CSV table of C-alpha atoms in Angstrom, one decimal:
chain,number,residue,atom,x,y,z
A,657,UNK,CA,120.0,107.2,90.1
A,658,UNK,CA,116.8,108.6,88.5
A,659,UNK,CA,115.2,112.0,88.9
A,660,UNK,CA,112.0,111.5,90.9
A,661,UNK,CA,108.7,113.2,90.8
A,662,UNK,CA,106.1,114.8,88.6
A,663,UNK,CA,107.4,117.9,86.9
A,664,UNK,CA,110.9,116.6,87.3
A,665,UNK,CA,112.0,118.3,90.6
A,666,UNK,CA,115.6,118.5,91.4
A,667,UNK,CA,115.5,115.3,93.4
A,668,UNK,CA,117.7,112.4,92.4
A,669,UNK,CA,117.0,109.1,94.1
A,670,UNK,CA,118.7,105.7,94.0
A,671,UNK,CA,117.1,103.0,91.9
A,672,UNK,CA,116.8,100.7,94.9
A,673,UNK,CA,115.6,102.3,98.2
A,674,UNK,CA,115.0,100.9,101.6
A,675,UNK,CA,111.9,100.5,103.7
A,676,UNK,CA,113.2,101.2,107.2
A,677,UNK,CA,111.8,99.1,110.0
A,678,UNK,CA,112.5,99.2,113.7
A,679,UNK,CA,111.3,98.0,117.1
A,680,UNK,CA,108.9,95.1,116.9
A,681,UNK,CA,109.7,94.4,113.3
A,682,UNK,CA,113.5,94.0,113.4
A,683,UNK,CA,116.0,94.9,116.1
A,684,UNK,CA,117.7,98.3,116.2
A,685,UNK,CA,121.1,96.6,115.6
A,686,UNK,CA,119.8,94.9,112.4
A,687,UNK,CA,118.2,98.1,111.3
A,688,UNK,CA,121.4,100.0,111.8
A,689,UNK,CA,123.4,97.4,109.9
A,690,UNK,CA,120.8,97.4,107.0
A,691,UNK,CA,121.0,101.2,106.8
A,692,UNK,CA,124.8,101.2,106.8
A,693,UNK,CA,125.1,98.7,104.0
A,694,UNK,CA,122.4,100.4,102.0
A,695,UNK,CA,124.1,103.8,102.4
A,696,UNK,CA,127.5,102.5,101.5
A,697,UNK,CA,126.0,100.9,98.4
A,698,UNK,CA,124.6,104.2,97.1
A,699,UNK,CA,121.1,104.1,98.5
A,700,UNK,CA,120.0,107.6,99.4
A,701,UNK,CA,116.2,107.1,99.9
A,702,UNK,CA,114.9,105.6,103.1
A,703,UNK,CA,111.2,105.2,103.6
A,704,UNK,CA,109.8,105.8,107.1
A,705,UNK,CA,106.3,106.5,108.5
A,706,UNK,CA,104.6,107.2,111.7
A,707,UNK,CA,103.1,103.7,111.7
A,708,UNK,CA,106.5,102.0,111.5
A,709,UNK,CA,107.4,101.2,115.1
A,710,UNK,CA,106.0,104.4,116.4
A,711,UNK,CA,107.8,106.5,113.9
A,712,UNK,CA,111.4,106.0,115.2
A,713,UNK,CA,113.4,107.9,112.6
A,714,UNK,CA,116.7,107.1,110.9
A,715,UNK,CA,119.5,109.6,110.8
A,716,UNK,CA,122.4,110.7,108.5
A,717,UNK,CA,120.5,109.9,105.3
A,718,UNK,CA,120.2,111.9,102.1
A,719,UNK,CA,116.5,111.5,101.4
A,720,UNK,CA,113.9,110.5,103.9
A,721,UNK,CA,110.4,109.6,102.9
A,722,UNK,CA,108.0,109.7,105.8
A,723,UNK,CA,104.3,109.0,105.9
A,724,UNK,CA,101.2,110.4,107.6
A,725,UNK,CA,98.4,107.9,108.1
A,726,UNK,CA,95.5,107.6,107.8
A,727,UNK,CA,93.8,110.0,105.3
A,728,UNK,CA,90.2,110.5,104.5
A,729,UNK,CA,88.5,109.8,101.2
A,730,UNK,CA,86.4,112.9,100.9
A,731,UNK,CA,87.5,115.6,98.4
A,732,UNK,CA,87.4,118.3,101.2
A,733,UNK,CA,89.9,116.2,103.2
A,734,UNK,CA,92.3,116.0,100.3
A,735,UNK,CA,92.0,119.8,99.9
A,736,UNK,CA,93.1,120.1,103.5
A,737,UNK,CA,96.0,117.7,102.8
A,738,UNK,CA,97.3,119.8,99.9
A,739,UNK,CA,97.0,123.0,102.1
A,740,UNK,CA,98.8,121.3,105.0
A,741,UNK,CA,101.6,119.9,102.9
A,742,UNK,CA,102.1,123.3,101.2
A,743,UNK,CA,102.4,124.8,104.7
A,744,UNK,CA,105.0,122.2,105.7
A,745,UNK,CA,107.1,122.9,102.6
A,746,UNK,CA,106.8,126.7,102.9
A,747,UNK,CA,108.0,126.3,106.5
A,748,UNK,CA,111.1,124.5,105.4
A,749,UNK,CA,110.1,121.2,107.1
A,750,UNK,CA,110.1,119.3,103.9
A,751,UNK,CA,111.2,119.8,100.3
A,752,UNK,CA,108.6,117.8,98.4
A,753,UNK,CA,105.5,115.8,99.2
A,754,UNK,CA,103.9,112.8,97.5
A,755,UNK,CA,101.0,110.4,97.8
A,756,UNK,CA,100.8,106.7,98.8
A,757,UNK,CA,98.3,104.3,97.2
A,758,UNK,CA,96.2,107.1,95.8
A,759,UNK,CA,94.1,106.5,92.7
A,760,UNK,CA,94.9,108.4,89.5
A,761,UNK,CA,91.7,110.3,90.0
A,762,UNK,CA,92.6,111.3,93.6
A,763,UNK,CA,96.1,112.5,92.4
A,764,UNK,CA,94.5,114.5,89.6
A,765,UNK,CA,92.2,116.1,92.1
A,766,UNK,CA,95.2,117.1,94.3
A,767,UNK,CA,96.8,118.7,91.2
A,768,UNK,CA,93.6,120.5,90.4
A,769,UNK,CA,93.4,121.9,93.9
A,770,UNK,CA,97.0,123.0,93.9
A,771,UNK,CA,96.5,124.8,90.6
A,772,UNK,CA,93.3,126.4,91.7
A,773,UNK,CA,94.6,127.7,95.0
A,774,UNK,CA,98.3,128.2,94.1
A,775,UNK,CA,99.4,125.4,96.4
A,776,UNK,CA,102.2,122.9,96.1
A,777,UNK,CA,101.2,119.7,94.3
A,778,UNK,CA,102.4,116.2,95.1
A,779,UNK,CA,105.5,115.1,93.1
A,780,UNK,CA,105.3,111.3,93.3
A,781,UNK,CA,103.1,108.3,94.1
A,782,UNK,CA,104.1,105.3,96.1
A,783,UNK,CA,102.2,102.4,94.6
A,784,UNK,CA,102.1,98.7,95.0
A,785,UNK,CA,103.8,97.3,91.9
A,786,UNK,CA,105.2,93.9,91.2
A,787,UNK,CA,104.8,91.1,88.8
A,788,UNK,CA,101.3,90.2,90.1
A,789,UNK,CA,100.1,93.8,90.6
A,790,UNK,CA,100.5,95.7,87.4
A,791,UNK,CA,97.3,97.4,86.3
A,792,UNK,CA,97.6,100.7,88.2
A,793,UNK,CA,101.2,101.5,87.3
A,794,UNK,CA,101.1,100.2,83.7
A,795,UNK,CA,97.6,101.3,82.5
A,796,UNK,CA,96.0,103.7,85.0
A,797,UNK,CA,98.9,106.1,85.8
A,798,UNK,CA,100.7,106.6,82.5
A,799,UNK,CA,98.0,108.9,81.1
A,800,UNK,CA,98.2,110.9,84.3
A,801,UNK,CA,102.0,111.3,83.9
A,802,UNK,CA,101.6,112.6,80.4
A,803,UNK,CA,99.2,115.3,81.7
A,804,UNK,CA,101.2,116.4,84.7
A,805,UNK,CA,104.7,115.3,83.8
A,806,UNK,CA,107.2,113.3,85.8
A,807,UNK,CA,107.2,109.8,87.2
A,808,UNK,CA,106.2,108.0,90.4
A,809,UNK,CA,108.2,106.4,93.2
A,810,UNK,CA,106.9,102.9,93.3
A,811,UNK,CA,106.8,100.6,96.3
A,812,UNK,CA,107.6,96.9,96.1
A,813,UNK,CA,109.3,94.7,98.6
A,814,UNK,CA,109.8,91.2,100.1
A,815,UNK,CA,109.2,90.9,103.8
A,816,UNK,CA,109.8,88.3,106.5
A,817,UNK,CA,109.4,90.3,109.7
A,818,UNK,CA,107.0,90.0,112.6
A,819,UNK,CA,103.6,91.7,112.4
A,820,UNK,CA,102.9,90.7,108.8
A,821,UNK,CA,100.5,87.9,109.4
A,822,UNK,CA,98.2,89.3,106.6
A,823,UNK,CA,101.0,88.7,104.1
A,824,UNK,CA,101.5,85.1,105.3
A,825,UNK,CA,97.8,84.5,104.9
A,826,UNK,CA,97.8,86.0,101.4
A,827,UNK,CA,100.7,83.7,100.3
A,828,UNK,CA,98.8,80.7,101.6
A,829,UNK,CA,95.6,81.6,99.8
A,830,UNK,CA,94.7,80.0,96.4
A,831,UNK,CA,95.9,83.0,94.5
A,832,UNK,CA,99.1,83.0,96.6
A,833,UNK,CA,99.8,79.4,95.7
A,834,UNK,CA,99.3,80.1,92.0
A,835,UNK,CA,101.7,83.0,92.2
A,836,UNK,CA,104.3,80.9,93.9
A,837,UNK,CA,104.0,78.4,91.1
A,838,UNK,CA,104.6,81.2,88.6
A,839,UNK,CA,107.7,82.2,90.6
A,840,UNK,CA,109.1,78.7,90.2
A,841,UNK,CA,108.6,79.0,86.5
A,842,UNK,CA,110.7,82.2,86.5
A,843,UNK,CA,113.7,80.3,87.9
A,844,UNK,CA,115.0,79.1,84.5
A,845,UNK,CA,114.9,82.7,83.2
A,846,UNK,CA,116.7,84.0,86.3
A,847,UNK,CA,119.3,81.2,85.8
A,848,UNK,CA,120.0,82.3,82.3
A,849,UNK,CA,120.5,85.9,83.4
A,850,UNK,CA,122.8,84.8,86.3
A,851,UNK,CA,120.6,86.1,89.1
A,852,UNK,CA,118.1,85.0,91.7
A,853,UNK,CA,114.3,85.2,91.1
A,854,UNK,CA,114.2,88.0,93.7
A,855,UNK,CA,116.8,90.0,91.8
A,856,UNK,CA,114.9,89.4,88.5
A,857,UNK,CA,111.7,90.7,90.1
A,858,UNK,CA,113.3,93.9,91.3
A,859,UNK,CA,115.0,94.6,88.0
A,860,UNK,CA,111.6,93.9,86.3
A,861,UNK,CA,110.0,96.6,88.3
A,862,UNK,CA,112.8,99.0,87.4
A,863,UNK,CA,112.5,98.3,83.7
A,864,UNK,CA,109.7,100.9,83.5
A,865,UNK,CA,110.7,104.5,82.9
A,866,UNK,CA,107.7,105.5,85.1
A,867,UNK,CA,109.4,103.9,88.1
A,868,UNK,CA,111.9,106.2,90.0
A,869,UNK,CA,112.8,103.7,92.7
A,870,UNK,CA,111.9,100.4,94.1
A,871,UNK,CA,111.4,100.0,97.9
A,872,UNK,CA,113.1,97.0,99.3
A,873,UNK,CA,111.4,95.7,102.4
A,874,UNK,CA,114.2,93.7,104.0
A,875,UNK,CA,114.6,91.9,107.3
A,876,UNK,CA,118.3,91.1,107.2
A,877,UNK,CA,121.6,92.3,105.8
A,878,UNK,CA,121.8,89.2,103.7
A,879,UNK,CA,118.5,89.9,102.1
A,880,UNK,CA,119.5,93.5,101.4
A,881,UNK,CA,122.7,92.4,99.7
A,882,UNK,CA,120.9,90.0,97.5
A,883,UNK,CA,118.3,92.6,96.5
A,884,UNK,CA,121.0,95.2,95.7
A,885,UNK,CA,122.5,92.6,93.4
A,886,UNK,CA,119.6,93.3,91.0
A,887,UNK,CA,121.5,96.5,90.1
A,888,UNK,CA,125.1,95.4,90.8
A,889,UNK,CA,125.1,92.3,88.5
A,890,UNK,CA,123.4,94.3,85.7
A,891,UNK,CA,120.2,92.3,85.6
A,892,UNK,CA,118.3,95.3,84.4
A,893,UNK,CA,120.5,95.7,81.4
A,894,UNK,CA,119.8,92.1,80.4
A,895,UNK,CA,116.0,92.6,80.3
A,896,UNK,CA,115.8,93.0,76.6
A,897,UNK,CA,112.4,93.1,74.8
A,898,UNK,CA,112.5,89.4,74.0
A,899,UNK,CA,113.2,88.6,77.7
A,900,UNK,CA,110.3,90.9,78.8
A,901,UNK,CA,108.0,89.2,76.3
A,902,UNK,CA,109.0,85.8,77.6
A,903,UNK,CA,108.2,86.9,81.2
A,904,UNK,CA,104.9,88.5,80.1
A,905,UNK,CA,103.8,85.3,78.4
A,906,UNK,CA,104.7,83.3,81.5
A,907,UNK,CA,102.8,85.7,83.8
A,908,UNK,CA,99.8,86.1,81.5
A,909,UNK,CA,98.6,89.3,83.2
A,910,UNK,CA,100.0,92.1,81.1
A,911,UNK,CA,97.3,94.9,81.2
A,912,UNK,CA,96.2,96.5,77.9
A,913,UNK,CA,97.2,100.2,77.6
A,914,UNK,CA,95.0,102.7,75.8
A,915,UNK,CA,97.6,102.9,73.0
A,916,UNK,CA,97.5,99.1,72.5
A,917,UNK,CA,93.7,99.1,72.6
A,918,UNK,CA,93.5,101.7,69.9
A,919,UNK,CA,96.0,99.7,67.8
C-alpha cells in the first residue's frame, strides 16, 4: 500500500487497483468475480465513473473512485468544479477529490483557486502512464508535486472488452505495430525476472515514487490474477537500476527531466 494524494492525506491505497466495468463491457457475474478476487488479494481501490455502463456502482469496497464527465476547458468552469467538489466533501458525500487527465497547468490552477477562495484542492491525478506514454508523468508533473506535495494515482490498464474499437485501431496503426515489436523485445527481460511481459509492465509503472496505484483494466479473472502477480512474485523488487536502464535503452523514449537537462 502507498499513501495517495497531494499533501499526503490519510488515504492508503493498494498498489494495484481495479477499473470496474459492468453491463455491455463484461457481464455482472464476471465483474463480481473480478471484484471478489481483487478484494481478497488486498485491492482496496475500485475505479468507477458515470460513463462506465451507466454508472452501475460496486458495493462493499474500501475506496471507490468515481468520475464525473465531461468537464469544460475554461478557467471559470474549473473554478466551478473546485467549488462543487468542496461542497460535496463538506456535505460528507466524499472524502477527497482528484482530477483525471488534467494538464499540470490545469491542476496548478485548481490549487490556486482553492487557496484563493479557501476551498478543497484535488489530491491526486489519474493520468495515462505506461511504457509508451511517459512524458507527462516523468517530466511534466514532478515539478508540480514538489510545489504542492504528494503524488498522483496513475491510470494504466490492458483491456479486451467490447466497446473499445478505438484501442484496436490504435494497436493496428503503424505506431501500434512498432510498440508491439518493442513488447516482443521485452520478453527476454521478463523471462529473466520470472514474470510475464504484462507483469513487467505493471511493475515498471509502480517503480516510480510518484505513482500511488496502477489501474488494472481487466476483462476476466484470469487476466486479473496474472496482473496481480506483478506484486505477488516480487517483480517490482527486481527492477534494479541496471534493469531499468536496460528497459529504457530498449524503449528509447525516456523523457529528459529538468534536473537532467541542467546536468
